[in-house]
Each structure stands twice: as structure tokens, then as C-alpha cells.
Amino acid sequence: MFMQKGFQRKATRLSSFISSLQSERLRFSFLHVCQFIRHVLFRIRNVNIVGPIPSRRLWHHTLTMRLLHAESIEFAEFFDTQIPDYLILSHRWGEKEVSYQQMRKNRAETGPGLTKIHAFCTLALRKGYEWVWIDTCCIDKKSSAELSEAINSMFHWYSNAVECVVYLSDVLTNGHHAGDKDFDVEFSTSAWFTRGWTVQELLAPRQLTLYDADWKEMGGKSALAAKIAAITGIGIQYIWMSDTRSRRDIIEEASVATRMSWVSGRQTSRSEDIAYCMLGLFDVNMPLLYGEGAVKAFLRLQSEILSKSEDETIFAWTSDPHSSGFSGFSSLLASEPRFFANSGDYSPIPVRDSQHLRYWMTNRGLALQIPMNDLRHSWENEGIFLELCVKRNSDDQAMGIEICRHSKSKQWTRSQSQLLVEMTLIELIEREGSEGRAAKGPPVTLYFPQFEVHPIVGKPGGFYRDGRQTKNHRGRKAQGIKY
């Protein structure tokens, strides 16, 4: 009897909870359920799930998209299979932007935000399209579930648009055209090229047209690709290609480090968005946790990339030796995207699957499996050089990193993180011809801390002693070293 009453109470609570969700019109997708289960298992039971969350390609048909009718200025929602042709806007947020609630209740204030919406709708009707999508008013940002769903779907929406319209509110061409000196100066200094979100908004659409502050057309992506490449540092082959491949396939030809370098010099209004704006570039999904901070968000992004990719260029980054708190010791993962600023020229070396490093996230940090058991003894007192399956494209130079063992925690850290090592003359880790790494004995698993580490005091494997450099680490170059 007691168990029956307890079950009835639980059923009543569940029913009221479902009713509250329906009243708030929260829509949960299969992605959110998977991410929630993964989070609970890892946090509460300390269970590590190595496998990746199912790709959005398997479930994106369950998502809905809210579009704005260009003539009636009314919203309508569509499932993926029912979405009509639409134009999508890429712009920099300014003053008095109009929210979804203001548009729905007809309480939008007259100002630049409302003027921009009406001008974009007018342009869409002139081009022959009835539906538009604008991130300021087509997302209910008061619903965390809808905001998370929208950001995880952003690349998909931009790539499926008939055309992306880029509005540069800080550019006035004044009759000048591409190629004129005044045009080039005005165009290259636009703040649109400094924002984190605009990277995927530039790369995802197949058709993209740019307009100045007066809504005068400046040209399409094909005509301005060379100038955009020079401004952004993104290779022209990723900005514009005339073949029939999908934009996703073209972008995935770039290494992880190269794609990170595209965002390394960008800014976002909210600190966590510097990681969230790259979800589409790497085709990964994860829940948004505003308040966690930029470092944790970026580490979560890298963890998701590691779960689906064997591209070791994710470790080919260099820290800033002039930044505050710099110690030279760090995790194997970068704490900020700006550490990839000089990594755009790195690409993975093709090797057999068995030659790739094995890595996964655990409660002890990032686990790295290396087939080099016979070098274990030298690790106790000296640092080693870990060769990556990474090369520098300019000269096909193989690259590596320097690691050492913490004397107290027995964890491994990356040392001299401000530089990468040229592996040509280093013999501590041998290459097996063109086959890749040489497997010597049973594999050894090393554990690296997930976050930044402090300088090692005492005997840190021969790299630093009492805060002073040892003799064998003097006279190194700032970028790349040889022995």
C-alpha cells in the first residue's frame, strides 16, 4: 500500500512537470537528452563515456525553424522537410536590436534594429523570396532550450539558405567599387571581420552577397573572395569553390588547427561564445552553459572534437610567453583559441589507423596512449619529445611537443608550451620510415591535466629546477627548435 501511494505521488509529480514544460513551450531534442545523460553520468557516478554524441545529421529533421514573412512581418514555424526557400541575414549587432518578444507583440521601438529588419525584408521581396531569417528576432532567447537548439543548428541553417545577405553597417562605398583604394580601406576595416560568429556565416552559405550601410550591393563571395581571404587569413579555397561538393565537405578539408586559427583573433560579446561559435566549423554538438567561462567552454569543445577526430593538429598550438601568469607548463589542450594564431599552416600526416595516438577524457584528465614502453625509465628524470602526426605545409617539416612528468602528482604536462619542436634531428622518438610511429613494447598511458597547471618546483624531470632553466634549454628560438 505504501509503495502504491509512493508511485502515485511520483506519477503526479511527473505529470505536473510535463504540463509545465508544455506551458512554457520548451522543445527538447534527442541531442539534449543524450547530452544530459552524459553529463549526469560523468558528474554523479564518475563514469566516462568515450563515444561521441550522435551527429546532428541523424536527428536534425526533428528541429523546427522560425521564419519571418517578408511582407506581412509575421512568424511561422516549419519542420526541416517543410522549410521553404529563405534568405538569411549576417550582420553585426548594433543599438536597439528587436527581440522575438517585441516583434510578436508589435512593441518594437523605432530605431536602427527595426529599420534593418524592414530593409532586409524589402530586399528579399525584390529578389522574389517571401521568407527571411534574422538571428535577432527569429530566436526566443528567453528559452535556453531554443537558444541551444538554434546555435547547434546555425551552420545547417546558413548552409541551406538560398542566399546569405551580409550587411556591413560601418561601410559606406560612396560610389566606389572593388579595386578602388578607398573601397579596399573601408571594406577591410569593417568590424564584421572581427566577430566570432561571422566565420561560419561566411563559410557555410554557397551564395553570399555583401551590402554596405545604404544597402547598396558591393559584390558576391566569388568576386570578393581574394579580398576576404587577405583580410581574414582564411584560404580562398575554403571561402569560394565552384564545384558541387557541400560546404561542409570543403571546410572539413582544413585541419583542426587551421580552423581554430580562423577564429583565433576574433571577439564575441559573451566570453563562452568564442567556443560556441565554432560548433558548426567542427560539426559537433554540445549544450550551452553560459556562466561556465571561456576556458571551460573551449575545453569542452576540444573534448567533443577529440571524441570524433584523429587529427593531432589539435595539439599543435603555442601559448603566449608575454601573457600574465605564463609558466611554460600547460595541459595538452589549449585554454584559448588565440593560441592557434600561428597554427594555420599545420596539417595531419597520413598514417595507418594503428599509428594514431589514442586519447580519451577521464576523471584524471586527458589520457594519452603511446607505444613507447622502453623509454619509460628516461622519463623519470628527463623530459621527452612527443612526435605528432603533424607537418608544416610550407616545408613538410614534422612537428612535435615537449612533455615532462610532474614529480608529485605523477601527471604529465606540456613544457615549453610557447614553441613547437622540429622533429628532424631528434632521435628520442624514432620514426618507422613512412609508416609513422614505431611501436616498441606494450603501449603506455600518460595522463595530462585538463586545465592549466602551475610551474613545477623541485625536480620536474630536468626542465625547471627552483624556477631556473636547466642548461640544456638555453638559447632556443621562439618558434621551432632543432638539436
Short mmCIF file of C-alpha atoms in Angstrom, two decimals:
data_model
loop_
_atom_site.label_atom_id
_atom_site.label_comp_id
_atom_site.label_asym_id
_atom_site.label_seq_id
_atom_site.Cartn_x
_atom_site.Cartn_y
_atom_site.Cartn_z
CA MET A 1 0.00 0.00 0.00
CA PHE A 2 2.81 2.36 0.91
CA MET A 3 4.67 1.58 -2.35
CA GLN A 4 1.50 2.17 -4.37
CA LYS A 5 0.99 5.61 -2.81
CA GLY A 6 4.63 6.47 -3.42
CA PHE A 7 4.28 5.52 -7.06
CA GLN A 8 1.15 7.62 -7.40
CA ARG A 9 2.95 10.65 -5.91
CA LYS A 10 5.82 10.24 -8.38
CA ALA A 11 3.38 9.89 -11.28
CA THR A 12 1.57 13.05 -10.19
CA ARG A 13 4.85 14.98 -10.00
CA LEU A 14 5.89 13.73 -13.44
CA SER A 15 2.54 14.74 -14.91
CA SER A 16 2.77 18.25 -13.46
CA PHE A 17 6.36 18.57 -14.70
CA ILE A 18 5.34 17.61 -18.26
CA SER A 19 2.45 20.08 -18.11
CA SER A 20 4.82 22.87 -17.06
CA LEU A 21 7.12 22.07 -19.97
CA GLN A 22 4.21 22.21 -22.38
CA SER A 23 3.03 25.51 -20.96
CA GLU A 24 6.48 27.02 -21.43
CA ARG A 25 6.65 25.58 -24.97
CA LEU A 26 10.11 24.14 -24.41
CA ARG A 27 11.19 21.77 -27.16
CA PHE A 28 13.80 19.14 -26.25
CA SER A 29 15.56 17.24 -28.99
CA PHE A 30 17.35 13.91 -28.93
CA LEU A 31 20.63 15.83 -28.64
CA HIS A 32 19.68 17.44 -25.33
CA VAL A 33 18.62 14.08 -23.84
CA CYS A 34 21.96 12.48 -24.82
CA GLN A 35 23.99 15.39 -23.51
CA PHE A 36 22.03 15.44 -20.22
CA ILE A 37 22.56 11.71 -19.61
CA ARG A 38 26.24 12.05 -20.42
CA HIS A 39 26.61 15.00 -18.03
CA VAL A 40 24.79 13.23 -15.17
CA LEU A 41 26.79 10.00 -15.51
CA PHE A 42 30.12 11.83 -15.58
CA ARG A 43 29.35 14.20 -12.70
CA ILE A 44 27.46 11.93 -10.32
CA ARG A 45 28.82 8.44 -10.96
CA ASN A 46 32.17 9.50 -12.40
CA VAL A 47 31.54 7.31 -15.44
CA ASN A 48 33.48 8.15 -18.59
CA ILE A 49 31.66 7.86 -21.90
CA VAL A 50 34.18 7.88 -24.72
CA GLY A 51 31.83 7.58 -27.68
CA PRO A 52 30.61 10.70 -29.45
CA ILE A 53 27.09 12.05 -29.22
CA PRO A 54 25.10 11.18 -32.38
CA SER A 55 25.66 13.71 -35.14
CA ARG A 56 23.01 16.27 -35.98
CA ARG A 57 22.89 14.64 -39.41
CA LEU A 58 20.89 11.83 -37.76
CA TRP A 59 18.37 13.96 -35.92
CA HIS A 60 18.28 17.43 -37.45
CA HIS A 61 15.00 16.60 -39.23
CA THR A 62 13.24 16.84 -35.85
CA LEU A 63 14.22 20.50 -35.46
CA THR A 64 11.98 23.41 -36.30
CA MET A 65 12.91 26.75 -37.79
CA ARG A 66 11.07 30.01 -37.20
CA LEU A 67 10.94 32.25 -40.28
CA LEU A 68 9.65 35.79 -40.76
CA HIS A 69 7.30 36.56 -43.64
CA ALA A 70 8.85 39.44 -45.56
CA GLU A 71 5.54 41.06 -46.48
CA SER A 72 3.23 40.52 -43.50
CA ILE A 73 6.09 40.62 -40.92
CA GLU A 74 4.61 37.61 -39.13
CA PHE A 75 6.34 34.49 -37.84
CA ALA A 76 5.76 30.91 -38.92
CA GLU A 77 7.46 27.68 -37.81
CA PHE A 78 8.49 24.87 -40.15
CA PHE A 79 9.99 21.42 -39.78
CA ASP A 80 13.13 20.76 -41.80
CA THR A 81 11.28 18.84 -44.50
CA GLN A 82 8.78 21.71 -44.92
CA ILE A 83 11.10 24.74 -44.83
CA PRO A 84 10.55 26.99 -47.86
CA ASP A 85 13.26 28.93 -49.68
CA TYR A 86 14.52 31.76 -47.49
CA LEU A 87 17.14 34.49 -47.29
CA ILE A 88 19.33 34.69 -44.20
CA LEU A 89 21.00 37.78 -42.74
CA SER A 90 24.55 38.08 -41.45
CA HIS A 91 25.31 41.31 -39.62
CA ARG A 92 26.90 42.83 -36.57
CA TRP A 93 24.54 43.54 -33.70
CA GLY A 94 24.04 47.24 -33.00
CA GLU A 95 21.81 49.54 -31.00
CA LYS A 96 18.10 48.87 -30.35
CA GLU A 97 18.02 45.40 -31.89
CA VAL A 98 14.50 43.96 -31.95
CA SER A 99 13.83 40.77 -29.99
CA TYR A 100 11.36 37.99 -30.71
CA GLN A 101 9.02 39.12 -27.95
CA GLN A 102 8.97 42.70 -29.24
CA MET A 103 8.19 41.60 -32.78
CA ARG A 104 5.49 39.20 -31.67
CA LYS A 105 3.72 41.80 -29.52
CA ASN A 106 4.22 44.65 -32.01
CA ARG A 107 6.23 46.60 -29.44
CA ALA A 108 9.37 47.11 -31.45
CA GLU A 109 10.89 50.53 -30.93
CA THR A 110 11.68 52.67 -33.93
CA GLY A 111 15.43 52.61 -34.43
CA PRO A 112 18.31 51.04 -36.35
CA GLY A 113 17.25 47.49 -35.45
CA LEU A 114 13.72 47.78 -36.82
CA THR A 115 14.92 49.72 -39.87
CA LYS A 116 17.37 46.92 -40.64
CA ILE A 117 14.62 44.29 -40.49
CA HIS A 118 12.32 46.21 -42.84
CA ALA A 119 15.16 46.93 -45.28
CA PHE A 120 16.13 43.26 -45.36
CA CYS A 121 12.52 42.19 -45.93
CA THR A 122 12.21 44.70 -48.76
CA LEU A 123 15.38 43.31 -50.35
CA ALA A 124 14.03 39.75 -50.06
CA LEU A 125 10.76 40.68 -51.79
CA ARG A 126 12.71 42.44 -54.53
CA LYS A 127 14.70 39.23 -55.06
CA GLY A 128 11.47 37.20 -55.17
CA TYR A 129 11.56 35.50 -51.76
CA GLU A 130 8.82 35.60 -49.13
CA TRP A 131 10.65 34.26 -46.11
CA VAL A 132 13.68 35.54 -44.19
CA TRP A 133 15.64 34.57 -41.10
CA ILE A 134 17.28 37.10 -38.76
CA ASP A 135 19.05 35.99 -35.59
CA THR A 136 17.91 38.99 -33.54
CA CYS A 137 14.17 38.34 -33.79
CA CYS A 138 13.73 34.76 -35.03
CA ILE A 139 15.12 33.13 -31.87
CA ASP A 140 13.36 33.27 -28.49
CA LYS A 141 16.46 33.93 -26.42
CA LYS A 142 14.50 33.72 -23.15
CA SER A 143 14.17 29.98 -23.76
CA SER A 144 17.53 28.33 -23.04
CA ALA A 145 16.40 25.16 -24.85
CA GLU A 146 15.51 27.07 -28.01
CA LEU A 147 18.71 29.11 -27.89
CA SER A 148 20.81 25.96 -27.53
CA GLU A 149 18.95 24.27 -30.36
CA ALA A 150 19.39 27.31 -32.61
CA ILE A 151 23.13 27.68 -32.01
CA ASN A 152 23.70 23.97 -32.61
CA SER A 153 21.72 24.29 -35.87
CA MET A 154 23.21 27.60 -37.05
CA PHE A 155 25.63 26.17 -39.62
CA HIS A 156 22.88 23.98 -41.05
CA TRP A 157 20.55 26.97 -41.44
CA TYR A 158 23.15 29.19 -43.10
CA SER A 159 24.26 26.45 -45.50
CA ASN A 160 20.65 25.67 -46.54
CA ALA A 161 19.67 29.30 -47.22
CA VAL A 162 19.13 30.26 -50.85
CA GLU A 163 21.37 33.26 -50.26
CA CYS A 164 23.10 34.90 -47.32
CA VAL A 165 22.94 38.69 -47.22
CA VAL A 166 25.84 40.33 -45.36
CA TYR A 167 25.01 43.82 -44.08
CA LEU A 168 28.05 45.93 -43.22
CA SER A 169 26.61 48.82 -41.25
CA ASP A 170 30.01 50.50 -40.85
CA VAL A 171 30.92 50.57 -44.55
CA LEU A 172 29.92 53.32 -46.98
CA THR A 173 31.18 52.78 -50.51
CA ASN A 174 30.10 56.25 -51.76
CA GLY A 175 30.10 55.06 -55.33
CA HIS A 176 33.49 53.32 -55.11
CA HIS A 177 33.86 49.78 -56.39
CA ALA A 178 36.05 46.79 -55.58
CA GLY A 179 39.61 47.57 -56.59
CA ASP A 180 39.46 51.25 -55.68
CA LYS A 181 41.80 52.25 -52.87
CA ASP A 182 39.06 53.95 -50.85
CA PHE A 183 36.81 50.90 -51.19
CA ASP A 184 39.54 48.50 -50.07
CA VAL A 185 40.34 50.55 -46.96
CA GLU A 186 36.69 50.94 -45.97
CA PHE A 187 35.89 47.31 -46.66
CA SER A 188 38.88 45.79 -44.85
CA THR A 189 38.28 47.76 -41.63
CA SER A 190 34.71 46.60 -41.11
CA ALA A 191 34.02 45.17 -37.64
CA TRP A 192 32.17 42.29 -39.30
CA PHE A 193 35.55 40.65 -39.96
CA THR A 194 36.44 40.71 -36.25
CA ARG A 195 33.43 38.87 -34.80
CA GLY A 196 33.47 35.19 -33.89
CA TRP A 197 30.04 34.27 -35.22
CA THR A 198 30.68 35.66 -38.69
CA VAL A 199 33.26 32.98 -39.56
CA GLN A 200 30.66 30.25 -40.08
CA GLU A 201 28.25 32.81 -41.53
CA LEU A 202 30.89 33.50 -44.18
CA LEU A 203 31.82 29.89 -44.90
CA ALA A 204 28.52 27.98 -44.61
CA PRO A 205 26.43 29.61 -47.40
CA ARG A 206 27.09 28.74 -51.02
CA GLN A 207 25.70 32.07 -52.22
CA LEU A 208 26.63 35.21 -50.29
CA THR A 209 26.25 38.88 -51.22
CA LEU A 210 27.61 41.87 -49.31
CA TYR A 211 25.83 45.22 -48.88
CA ASP A 212 27.02 48.50 -47.40
CA ALA A 213 25.27 50.72 -44.83
CA ASP A 214 22.93 52.12 -47.53
CA TRP A 215 22.01 48.61 -48.71
CA LYS A 216 23.99 49.05 -51.92
CA GLU A 217 25.38 45.84 -53.31
CA MET A 218 29.18 45.55 -53.12
CA GLY A 219 29.59 42.14 -54.71
CA GLY A 220 29.25 38.42 -54.14
CA LYS A 221 31.52 35.97 -52.39
CA SER A 222 33.00 34.75 -55.68
CA ALA A 223 34.03 38.27 -56.77
CA LEU A 224 35.40 39.35 -53.38
CA ALA A 225 36.92 36.01 -52.31
CA ALA A 226 40.52 37.16 -52.74
CA LYS A 227 40.00 40.32 -50.67
CA ILE A 228 38.13 38.41 -47.96
CA ALA A 229 40.91 35.82 -47.82
CA ALA A 230 43.53 38.55 -47.38
CA ILE A 231 41.53 40.18 -44.55
CA THR A 232 40.55 37.03 -42.64
CA GLY A 233 43.54 34.76 -43.26
CA ILE A 234 41.16 32.03 -44.44
CA GLY A 235 42.32 30.22 -47.57
CA ILE A 236 40.45 31.21 -50.70
CA GLN A 237 39.71 27.53 -51.43
CA TYR A 238 37.54 27.43 -48.30
CA ILE A 239 35.75 30.71 -49.00
CA TRP A 240 34.71 30.02 -52.55
CA MET A 241 34.71 26.85 -54.65
CA SER A 242 32.68 26.40 -57.81
CA ASP A 243 32.40 22.59 -57.56
CA THR A 244 29.32 20.68 -56.46
CA ARG A 245 30.67 19.47 -53.10
CA SER A 246 28.84 20.55 -49.97
CA ARG A 247 30.23 23.42 -47.97
CA ARG A 248 30.69 21.02 -45.06
CA ASP A 249 32.95 18.72 -47.09
CA ILE A 250 35.05 21.66 -48.31
CA ILE A 251 35.58 23.08 -44.81
CA GLU A 252 36.47 19.68 -43.34
CA GLU A 253 39.46 19.53 -45.69
CA ALA A 254 41.10 22.08 -43.38
CA SER A 255 42.87 20.66 -40.34
CA VAL A 256 41.61 21.26 -36.81
CA ALA A 257 44.45 23.71 -36.15
CA THR A 258 43.72 25.61 -39.36
CA ARG A 259 40.05 26.03 -38.47
CA MET A 260 40.99 27.12 -34.96
CA SER A 261 43.31 29.76 -36.43
CA TRP A 262 40.38 31.31 -38.32
CA VAL A 263 38.76 32.25 -35.00
CA SER A 264 41.94 32.92 -33.01
CA GLY A 265 41.81 36.70 -33.47
CA ARG A 266 38.03 37.13 -33.18
CA GLN A 267 35.90 38.53 -30.35
CA THR A 268 32.44 37.77 -29.02
CA SER A 269 30.19 39.73 -26.65
CA ARG A 270 29.83 36.80 -24.24
CA SER A 271 33.04 35.02 -23.31
CA GLU A 272 31.68 31.50 -23.81
CA ASP A 273 30.58 32.29 -27.36
CA ILE A 274 34.18 32.18 -28.58
CA ALA A 275 33.83 28.38 -28.25
CA TYR A 276 30.15 28.07 -29.16
CA CYS A 277 30.64 29.95 -32.44
CA MET A 278 32.90 27.10 -33.66
CA LEU A 279 30.39 24.26 -33.23
CA GLY A 280 29.41 24.40 -36.88
CA LEU A 281 33.01 24.55 -38.11
CA PHE A 282 33.75 21.18 -36.49
CA ASP A 283 30.28 19.62 -36.89
CA VAL A 284 29.94 18.92 -33.18
CA ASN A 285 27.07 19.49 -30.78
CA MET A 286 27.10 20.32 -27.10
CA PRO A 287 24.79 22.09 -24.63
CA LEU A 288 25.33 25.77 -23.87
CA LEU A 289 26.32 26.59 -20.28
CA TYR A 290 26.54 30.35 -20.03
CA GLY A 291 28.41 31.23 -16.88
CA GLU A 292 30.97 28.42 -17.15
CA GLY A 293 33.57 30.81 -18.59
CA ALA A 294 35.52 30.86 -21.85
CA VAL A 295 38.20 28.38 -20.74
CA LYS A 296 35.79 25.61 -19.72
CA ALA A 297 33.66 26.15 -22.82
CA PHE A 298 36.70 25.90 -25.07
CA LEU A 299 37.95 22.76 -23.31
CA ARG A 300 34.52 21.16 -23.71
CA LEU A 301 34.65 21.98 -27.41
CA GLN A 302 38.07 20.33 -27.76
CA SER A 303 36.81 17.27 -25.86
CA GLU A 304 33.98 16.91 -28.36
CA ILE A 305 36.43 17.24 -31.25
CA LEU A 306 38.71 14.58 -29.73
CA SER A 307 35.78 12.16 -29.46
CA LYS A 308 35.27 12.15 -33.24
CA SER A 309 38.58 13.13 -34.82
CA GLU A 310 42.11 11.67 -35.05
CA ASP A 311 43.57 14.98 -36.26
CA GLU A 312 46.55 15.60 -33.95
CA THR A 313 46.92 19.22 -35.06
CA ILE A 314 44.62 19.99 -32.13
CA PHE A 315 47.81 19.71 -30.02
CA ALA A 316 49.86 21.96 -32.38
CA TRP A 317 49.41 25.30 -30.62
CA THR A 318 51.75 27.74 -28.91
CA SER A 319 51.00 29.83 -25.82
CA ASP A 320 51.85 33.50 -25.38
CA PRO A 321 55.02 33.87 -23.28
CA HIS A 322 54.18 37.53 -22.61
CA SER A 323 50.76 36.84 -21.07
CA SER A 324 50.20 37.22 -17.34
CA GLY A 325 50.72 34.05 -15.33
CA PHE A 326 52.75 32.36 -18.06
CA SER A 327 54.83 29.48 -16.70
CA GLY A 328 55.69 27.41 -19.76
CA PHE A 329 53.81 24.41 -18.35
CA SER A 330 50.31 23.60 -19.50
CA SER A 331 47.77 20.96 -20.31
CA LEU A 332 47.93 19.18 -23.64
CA LEU A 333 44.85 21.19 -24.69
CA ALA A 334 44.89 24.92 -25.32
CA SER A 335 42.97 27.14 -22.92
CA GLU A 336 42.21 29.85 -25.52
CA PRO A 337 41.63 29.89 -29.29
CA ARG A 338 44.22 32.66 -29.69
CA PHE A 339 46.96 30.09 -29.03
CA PHE A 340 46.22 28.74 -32.53
CA ALA A 341 47.04 32.08 -34.19
CA ASN A 342 50.27 30.66 -35.70
CA SER A 343 48.89 27.17 -36.43
CA GLY A 344 47.14 27.77 -39.73
CA ASP A 345 49.95 26.11 -41.72
CA TYR A 346 49.79 22.73 -39.96
CA SER A 347 48.09 19.64 -41.34
CA PRO A 348 47.98 15.97 -40.30
CA ILE A 349 50.45 13.43 -41.68
CA PRO A 350 48.60 10.50 -43.31
CA VAL A 351 49.39 7.31 -41.37
CA ARG A 352 47.72 3.99 -40.72
CA ASP A 353 44.94 3.97 -38.15
CA SER A 354 47.05 1.90 -35.79
CA GLN A 355 49.72 4.63 -35.80
CA HIS A 356 47.50 7.38 -34.43
CA LEU A 357 47.73 8.47 -30.83
CA ARG A 358 44.92 7.11 -28.69
CA TYR A 359 43.36 9.65 -26.37
CA TRP A 360 40.23 9.98 -24.29
CA MET A 361 38.96 12.10 -21.40
CA THR A 362 38.89 10.60 -17.90
CA ASN A 363 38.39 11.81 -14.32
CA ARG A 364 42.20 12.08 -14.12
CA GLY A 365 42.35 14.34 -17.14
CA LEU A 366 43.24 13.63 -20.76
CA ALA A 367 44.61 10.11 -21.21
CA LEU A 368 47.17 9.62 -23.98
CA GLN A 369 48.31 6.16 -25.06
CA ILE A 370 51.81 5.92 -26.56
CA PRO A 371 53.54 2.72 -27.85
CA MET A 372 56.95 3.50 -26.30
CA ASN A 373 57.37 1.32 -23.22
CA ASP A 374 61.16 1.08 -23.48
CA LEU A 375 61.58 4.82 -22.85
CA ARG A 376 59.79 4.77 -19.50
CA HIS A 377 62.94 4.84 -17.38
CA SER A 378 64.29 8.01 -19.01
CA TRP A 379 61.01 9.78 -18.35
CA GLU A 380 61.57 9.69 -14.60
CA ASN A 381 64.41 12.21 -14.70
CA GLU A 382 64.20 13.86 -18.09
CA GLY A 383 61.61 15.36 -20.38
CA ILE A 384 60.87 13.77 -23.73
CA PHE A 385 59.79 14.94 -27.13
CA LEU A 386 56.47 13.63 -28.32
CA GLU A 387 56.22 13.44 -32.07
CA LEU A 388 52.85 14.34 -33.54
CA CYS A 389 51.45 13.16 -36.85
CA VAL A 390 51.59 16.81 -37.88
CA LYS A 391 53.58 18.58 -40.56
CA ARG A 392 54.17 22.19 -41.52
CA ASN A 393 52.82 22.62 -45.04
CA SER A 394 55.41 25.18 -46.12
CA ASP A 395 58.34 22.75 -45.85
CA ASP A 396 56.80 19.36 -44.87
CA GLN A 397 58.57 19.63 -41.52
CA ALA A 398 57.35 17.11 -38.94
CA MET A 399 56.43 18.75 -35.64
CA GLY A 400 56.28 17.67 -32.03
CA ILE A 401 55.86 18.94 -28.48
CA GLU A 402 57.89 18.71 -25.31
CA ILE A 403 56.39 16.97 -22.28
CA CYS A 404 57.61 16.15 -18.77
CA ARG A 405 56.36 14.40 -15.68
CA HIS A 406 55.20 16.20 -12.56
CA SER A 407 57.29 14.98 -9.62
CA LYS A 408 54.40 14.96 -7.12
CA SER A 409 51.15 14.24 -8.94
CA LYS A 410 52.81 11.88 -11.46
CA GLN A 411 50.74 13.55 -14.15
CA TRP A 412 52.34 14.68 -17.36
CA THR A 413 52.39 18.27 -18.55
CA ARG A 414 53.42 20.04 -21.67
CA SER A 415 56.58 22.07 -21.06
CA GLN A 416 57.88 24.98 -23.14
CA SER A 417 54.34 25.48 -24.46
CA GLN A 418 55.38 28.68 -26.20
CA LEU A 419 57.01 26.68 -29.01
CA LEU A 420 56.72 23.56 -31.13
CA VAL A 421 59.64 21.25 -31.79
CA GLU A 422 61.02 20.42 -35.24
CA MET A 423 61.46 16.65 -35.16
CA THR A 424 64.05 16.25 -37.94
CA LEU A 425 67.15 15.70 -35.76
CA ILE A 426 65.50 14.34 -32.62
CA GLU A 427 66.11 10.64 -32.08
CA LEU A 428 64.40 10.05 -28.74
CA ILE A 429 61.28 9.00 -30.60
CA GLU A 430 62.12 7.20 -33.84
CA ARG A 431 60.03 7.24 -36.99
CA GLU A 432 59.45 3.98 -38.79
CA GLY A 433 60.14 5.27 -42.29
CA SER A 434 56.94 6.47 -43.93
CA GLU A 435 54.82 4.16 -41.81
CA GLY A 436 54.65 6.54 -38.86
CA ARG A 437 55.33 5.73 -35.22
CA ALA A 438 57.36 2.73 -34.18
CA ALA A 439 55.59 0.54 -31.66
CA LYS A 440 58.08 -0.60 -29.02
CA GLY A 441 56.56 -2.91 -26.50
CA PRO A 442 53.17 -2.54 -24.79
CA PRO A 443 51.55 0.90 -25.00
CA VAL A 444 51.99 3.31 -22.12
CA THR A 445 49.16 5.56 -20.92
CA LEU A 446 50.02 9.09 -19.82
CA TYR A 447 47.60 11.40 -18.02
CA PHE A 448 47.57 15.15 -18.63
CA PRO A 449 45.61 17.66 -16.52
CA GLN A 450 42.56 19.06 -18.24
CA PHE A 451 43.24 22.64 -17.15
CA GLU A 452 46.25 24.90 -16.92
CA VAL A 453 48.97 23.87 -14.46
CA HIS A 454 51.31 25.89 -12.28
CA PRO A 455 55.11 25.94 -12.51
CA ILE A 456 56.77 22.85 -11.15
CA VAL A 457 59.00 23.35 -8.14
CA GLY A 458 61.61 20.78 -7.21
CA LYS A 459 62.69 18.21 -9.80
CA PRO A 460 60.29 18.41 -12.73
CA GLY A 461 62.04 15.95 -14.97
CA GLY A 462 65.05 18.08 -15.79
CA PHE A 463 63.28 21.08 -17.28
CA TYR A 464 62.97 23.57 -14.42
CA ARG A 465 64.64 23.48 -11.04
CA ASP A 466 63.66 26.02 -8.39
CA GLY A 467 62.31 28.32 -11.08
CA ARG A 468 65.59 28.35 -13.08
CA GLN A 469 66.08 26.89 -16.55
CA THR A 470 68.47 24.00 -16.87
CA LYS A 471 71.45 24.30 -19.17
CA ASN A 472 70.07 22.17 -21.98
CA HIS A 473 67.19 24.61 -22.51
CA ARG A 474 69.09 27.82 -23.16
CA GLY A 475 69.41 29.55 -26.48
CA ARG A 476 66.23 28.27 -28.08
CA LYS A 477 64.43 30.03 -30.89
CA ALA A 478 60.97 31.46 -30.30
CA GLN A 479 59.27 29.31 -32.98
CA GLY A 480 60.53 25.80 -33.71
CA ILE A 481 63.83 24.39 -32.49
CA LYS A 482 66.45 21.97 -33.77
CA TYR A 483 69.03 19.90 -31.95
#
